[in-house]
Amino acid sequence: MVFVIMKMATNEPGKLPKKTFDFCICHRREAPRDEEAPKDEQVAEEILRILETSGKKLTGYYGPRDDNVGMSFSRNMQQAFEGSKYIFLLLSRECIKCRWYELEIHESLQQSLEDPEKKNNIIPIFINISKVEGPSQLRTITGVTYSTEKESPFWYKINRLFMRRHPKKTH
């Protein structure tokens, strides 16, 4: 299990830089048993690459590359969720069986309940499964089905999340 986080850094005099995030992506790193299905890690990397190069000046945080060395997985995850505007939960048949993923779902729901600014910040992304096959805790949350097609409803909805924050400049 690893997560990808979109971040922006702000500096405070005399302190380490404080990081806030546009979003984080939680996914399972292991290969799925169904070799025809895309690996969660490949999907997360594609979302990261596309958003980083979208022209919206979003910077990605990728766990294996950017985790705080020496910090526990659960503490890295907690900081990511606390500092994220959105939490993208990639949901595949394999990841929903993982005990660590249950922890990520629980932590994301907890953050959403405790912080009024994080209301409606959890976005389930379904990879080759339906909403009904996903975790019961997320069935009342509107999600989106992953697609590789650039003009798909998936990319339209993901990009729409950031339109207000990063509007296109018109001359």
mmCIF file of C-alpha atoms in Angstrom:
data_model
loop_
_atom_site.group_PDB
_atom_site.id
_atom_site.type_symbol
_atom_site.label_atom_id
_atom_site.label_comp_id
_atom_site.label_asym_id
_atom_site.label_seq_id
_atom_site.Cartn_x
_atom_site.Cartn_y
_atom_site.Cartn_z
ATOM 1 C CA MET A 1 0.000 0.000 0.000
ATOM 2 C CA VAL A 2 1.349 3.415 -0.922
ATOM 3 C CA PHE A 3 -0.129 6.795 -1.586
ATOM 4 C CA VAL A 4 0.479 9.639 -3.990
ATOM 5 C CA ILE A 5 -0.060 13.148 -2.738
ATOM 6 C CA MET A 6 -0.303 16.425 -4.608
ATOM 7 C CA LYS A 7 1.475 19.106 -2.581
ATOM 8 C CA MET A 8 2.288 22.781 -2.422
ATOM 9 C CA ALA A 9 4.885 24.085 0.041
ATOM 10 C CA THR A 10 4.654 27.267 2.086
ATOM 11 C CA ASN A 11 7.509 28.599 4.183
ATOM 12 C CA GLU A 12 7.228 30.002 7.683
ATOM 13 C CA PRO A 13 10.211 31.973 9.054
ATOM 14 C CA GLY A 14 12.294 29.916 11.474
ATOM 15 C CA LYS A 15 10.394 26.682 10.802
ATOM 16 C CA LEU A 16 10.607 23.801 8.400
ATOM 17 C CA PRO A 17 8.420 24.309 5.330
ATOM 18 C CA LYS A 18 4.784 23.495 6.034
ATOM 19 C CA LYS A 19 3.184 21.430 3.308
ATOM 20 C CA THR A 20 -0.400 21.492 2.166
ATOM 21 C CA PHE A 21 -1.641 19.180 -0.538
ATOM 22 C CA ASP A 22 -4.061 19.455 -3.417
ATOM 23 C CA PHE A 23 -4.855 15.763 -3.005
ATOM 24 C CA CYS A 24 -3.474 12.358 -2.189
ATOM 25 C CA ILE A 25 -4.065 9.089 -4.006
ATOM 26 C CA CYS A 26 -4.223 5.905 -1.950
ATOM 27 C CA HIS A 27 -3.565 2.672 -3.824
ATOM 28 C CA ARG A 28 -2.222 -0.842 -3.479
ATOM 29 C CA ARG A 29 1.256 -1.436 -4.926
ATOM 30 C CA GLU A 30 1.059 -5.176 -5.459
ATOM 31 C CA ALA A 31 0.093 -6.653 -8.811
ATOM 32 C CA PRO A 32 -3.530 -7.756 -9.147
ATOM 33 C CA ARG A 33 -4.246 -11.463 -9.569
ATOM 34 C CA ASP A 34 -6.174 -10.683 -12.757
ATOM 35 C CA GLU A 35 -3.301 -9.888 -15.144
ATOM 36 C CA GLU A 36 -5.733 -8.171 -17.525
ATOM 37 C CA ALA A 37 -6.571 -5.567 -14.900
ATOM 38 C CA PRO A 38 -4.338 -2.491 -14.599
ATOM 39 C CA LYS A 39 -2.119 -2.395 -11.535
ATOM 40 C CA ASP A 40 -3.256 0.184 -8.991
ATOM 41 C CA GLU A 41 0.266 1.602 -8.984
ATOM 42 C CA GLN A 42 0.177 2.140 -12.762
ATOM 43 C CA VAL A 43 -3.152 3.941 -12.473
ATOM 44 C CA ALA A 44 -1.849 6.152 -9.637
ATOM 45 C CA GLU A 45 1.290 6.995 -11.626
ATOM 46 C CA GLU A 46 -0.788 7.851 -14.706
ATOM 47 C CA ILE A 47 -3.061 10.172 -12.699
ATOM 48 C CA LEU A 48 0.021 11.775 -11.124
ATOM 49 C CA ARG A 49 1.786 12.248 -14.482
ATOM 50 C CA ILE A 50 -1.252 13.703 -16.210
ATOM 51 C CA LEU A 51 -2.071 16.134 -13.400
ATOM 52 C CA GLU A 52 1.556 17.236 -13.017
ATOM 53 C CA THR A 53 1.752 18.057 -16.716
ATOM 54 C CA SER A 54 -1.746 19.552 -16.983
ATOM 55 C CA GLY A 55 -0.605 23.161 -16.817
ATOM 56 C CA LYS A 56 -2.417 23.682 -13.497
ATOM 57 C CA LYS A 57 0.907 23.844 -11.621
ATOM 58 C CA LEU A 58 0.030 20.849 -9.451
ATOM 59 C CA THR A 59 3.030 19.126 -7.899
ATOM 60 C CA GLY A 60 2.812 15.454 -7.089
ATOM 61 C CA TYR A 61 4.044 13.676 -4.010
ATOM 62 C CA TYR A 62 4.803 10.033 -4.633
ATOM 63 C CA GLY A 63 5.258 7.878 -1.529
ATOM 64 C CA PRO A 64 8.237 5.742 -2.641
ATOM 65 C CA ARG A 65 9.985 8.901 -3.834
ATOM 66 C CA ASP A 66 8.942 11.460 -1.212
ATOM 67 C CA ASP A 67 7.953 9.743 2.063
ATOM 68 C CA ASN A 68 9.545 11.111 5.215
ATOM 69 C CA VAL A 69 12.369 8.661 5.908
ATOM 70 C CA GLY A 70 12.218 7.181 9.387
ATOM 71 C CA MET A 71 8.549 8.047 9.839
ATOM 72 C CA SER A 72 6.037 5.213 10.135
ATOM 73 C CA PHE A 73 3.662 4.458 7.284
ATOM 74 C CA SER A 74 0.658 5.364 9.429
ATOM 75 C CA ARG A 75 2.172 8.743 10.433
ATOM 76 C CA ASN A 76 3.045 9.565 6.801
ATOM 77 C CA MET A 77 -0.530 8.666 5.864
ATOM 78 C CA GLN A 78 -2.002 10.769 8.666
ATOM 79 C CA GLN A 79 0.034 13.839 7.660
ATOM 80 C CA ALA A 80 -0.944 13.322 4.031
ATOM 81 C CA PHE A 81 -4.643 13.180 4.859
ATOM 82 C CA GLU A 82 -4.509 16.112 7.275
ATOM 83 C CA GLY A 83 -2.815 18.295 4.683
ATOM 84 C CA SER A 84 -4.877 17.210 1.664
ATOM 85 C CA LYS A 85 -7.835 18.945 0.140
ATOM 86 C CA TYR A 86 -8.976 15.715 -1.576
ATOM 87 C CA ILE A 87 -8.353 12.039 -0.859
ATOM 88 C CA PHE A 88 -8.571 9.792 -3.918
ATOM 89 C CA LEU A 89 -9.122 6.161 -2.938
ATOM 90 C CA LEU A 90 -8.285 3.799 -5.808
ATOM 91 C CA LEU A 91 -10.564 0.789 -5.373
ATOM 92 C CA SER A 92 -9.826 -2.522 -7.084
ATOM 93 C CA ARG A 93 -10.815 -6.055 -6.099
ATOM 94 C CA GLU A 94 -7.367 -6.690 -4.650
ATOM 95 C CA CYS A 95 -6.973 -3.493 -2.647
ATOM 96 C CA ILE A 96 -10.300 -3.792 -0.871
ATOM 97 C CA LYS A 97 -9.125 -7.133 0.598
ATOM 98 C CA CYS A 98 -6.030 -5.533 2.124
ATOM 99 C CA ARG A 99 -6.069 -4.770 5.868
ATOM 100 C CA TRP A 100 -3.877 -1.661 5.371
ATOM 101 C CA TYR A 101 -6.436 -0.322 2.946
ATOM 102 C CA GLU A 102 -9.114 -0.647 5.610
ATOM 103 C CA LEU A 103 -6.934 1.590 7.791
ATOM 104 C CA GLU A 104 -6.631 4.165 4.983
ATOM 105 C CA ILE A 105 -10.391 4.174 4.421
ATOM 106 C CA HIS A 106 -11.040 4.553 8.154
ATOM 107 C CA GLU A 107 -8.463 7.368 8.479
ATOM 108 C CA SER A 108 -9.827 9.235 5.434
ATOM 109 C CA LEU A 109 -13.393 9.018 6.765
ATOM 110 C CA GLN A 110 -12.205 10.187 10.198
ATOM 111 C CA GLN A 111 -10.463 13.233 8.661
ATOM 112 C CA SER A 112 -13.595 14.035 6.690
ATOM 113 C CA LEU A 113 -15.758 13.928 9.821
ATOM 114 C CA GLU A 114 -13.385 15.875 12.099
ATOM 115 C CA ASP A 115 -12.536 18.758 9.770
ATOM 116 C CA PRO A 116 -15.491 20.775 8.360
ATOM 117 C CA GLU A 117 -13.285 22.000 5.502
ATOM 118 C CA LYS A 118 -12.798 18.388 4.417
ATOM 119 C CA LYS A 119 -16.487 17.631 3.967
ATOM 120 C CA ASN A 120 -16.971 15.870 0.634
ATOM 121 C CA ASN A 121 -13.225 15.450 0.105
ATOM 122 C CA ILE A 122 -13.142 11.656 -0.361
ATOM 123 C CA ILE A 123 -13.308 10.594 -4.002
ATOM 124 C CA PRO A 124 -13.556 6.819 -4.584
ATOM 125 C CA ILE A 125 -12.044 5.822 -7.942
ATOM 126 C CA PHE A 126 -13.306 2.429 -9.093
ATOM 127 C CA ILE A 127 -10.845 0.305 -11.110
ATOM 128 C CA ASN A 128 -12.623 -2.617 -12.800
ATOM 129 C CA ILE A 129 -15.174 -2.921 -9.986
ATOM 130 C CA SER A 130 -18.591 -1.439 -9.376
ATOM 131 C CA LYS A 131 -19.636 0.741 -6.465
ATOM 132 C CA VAL A 132 -21.600 -2.211 -5.055
ATOM 133 C CA GLU A 133 -18.407 -4.332 -4.975
ATOM 134 C CA GLY A 134 -16.537 -1.593 -3.101
ATOM 135 C CA PRO A 135 -16.314 -1.171 0.673
ATOM 136 C CA SER A 136 -19.703 -0.651 2.313
ATOM 137 C CA GLN A 137 -18.384 2.432 4.176
ATOM 138 C CA LEU A 138 -17.971 4.231 0.831
ATOM 139 C CA ARG A 139 -21.259 3.299 -0.866
ATOM 140 C CA THR A 140 -22.939 6.571 0.057
ATOM 141 C CA ILE A 141 -20.072 8.645 -1.372
ATOM 142 C CA THR A 142 -20.181 9.620 -5.032
ATOM 143 C CA GLY A 143 -17.204 8.171 -6.853
ATOM 144 C CA VAL A 144 -15.993 7.865 -10.422
ATOM 145 C CA THR A 145 -15.017 4.913 -12.615
ATOM 146 C CA TYR A 146 -11.427 5.014 -13.868
ATOM 147 C CA SER A 147 -10.809 5.229 -17.607
ATOM 148 C CA THR A 148 -7.673 5.581 -19.711
ATOM 149 C CA GLU A 149 -9.598 7.586 -22.328
ATOM 150 C CA LYS A 150 -8.541 11.240 -22.053
ATOM 151 C CA GLU A 151 -12.011 12.517 -22.997
ATOM 152 C CA SER A 152 -13.840 10.239 -20.558
ATOM 153 C CA PRO A 153 -16.188 11.291 -17.742
ATOM 154 C CA PHE A 154 -13.418 10.215 -15.331
ATOM 155 C CA TRP A 155 -10.939 12.874 -16.518
ATOM 156 C CA TYR A 156 -13.677 15.466 -16.886
ATOM 157 C CA LYS A 157 -14.721 14.978 -13.238
ATOM 158 C CA ILE A 158 -11.142 14.890 -11.907
ATOM 159 C CA ASN A 159 -10.210 18.076 -13.773
ATOM 160 C CA ARG A 160 -13.397 19.781 -12.611
ATOM 161 C CA LEU A 161 -12.256 19.419 -8.993
ATOM 162 C CA PHE A 162 -9.408 21.821 -9.680
ATOM 163 C CA MET A 163 -11.112 24.299 -12.036
ATOM 164 C CA ARG A 164 -12.141 26.667 -9.252
ATOM 165 C CA ARG A 165 -8.742 26.526 -7.617
ATOM 166 C CA HIS A 166 -6.727 26.788 -10.824
ATOM 167 C CA PRO A 167 -8.963 28.604 -13.363
ATOM 168 C CA LYS A 168 -7.756 28.920 -16.925
ATOM 169 C CA LYS A 169 -6.299 32.324 -17.693
ATOM 170 C CA THR A 170 -7.981 34.232 -20.482
ATOM 171 C CA HIS A 171 -6.431 37.158 -22.308
#
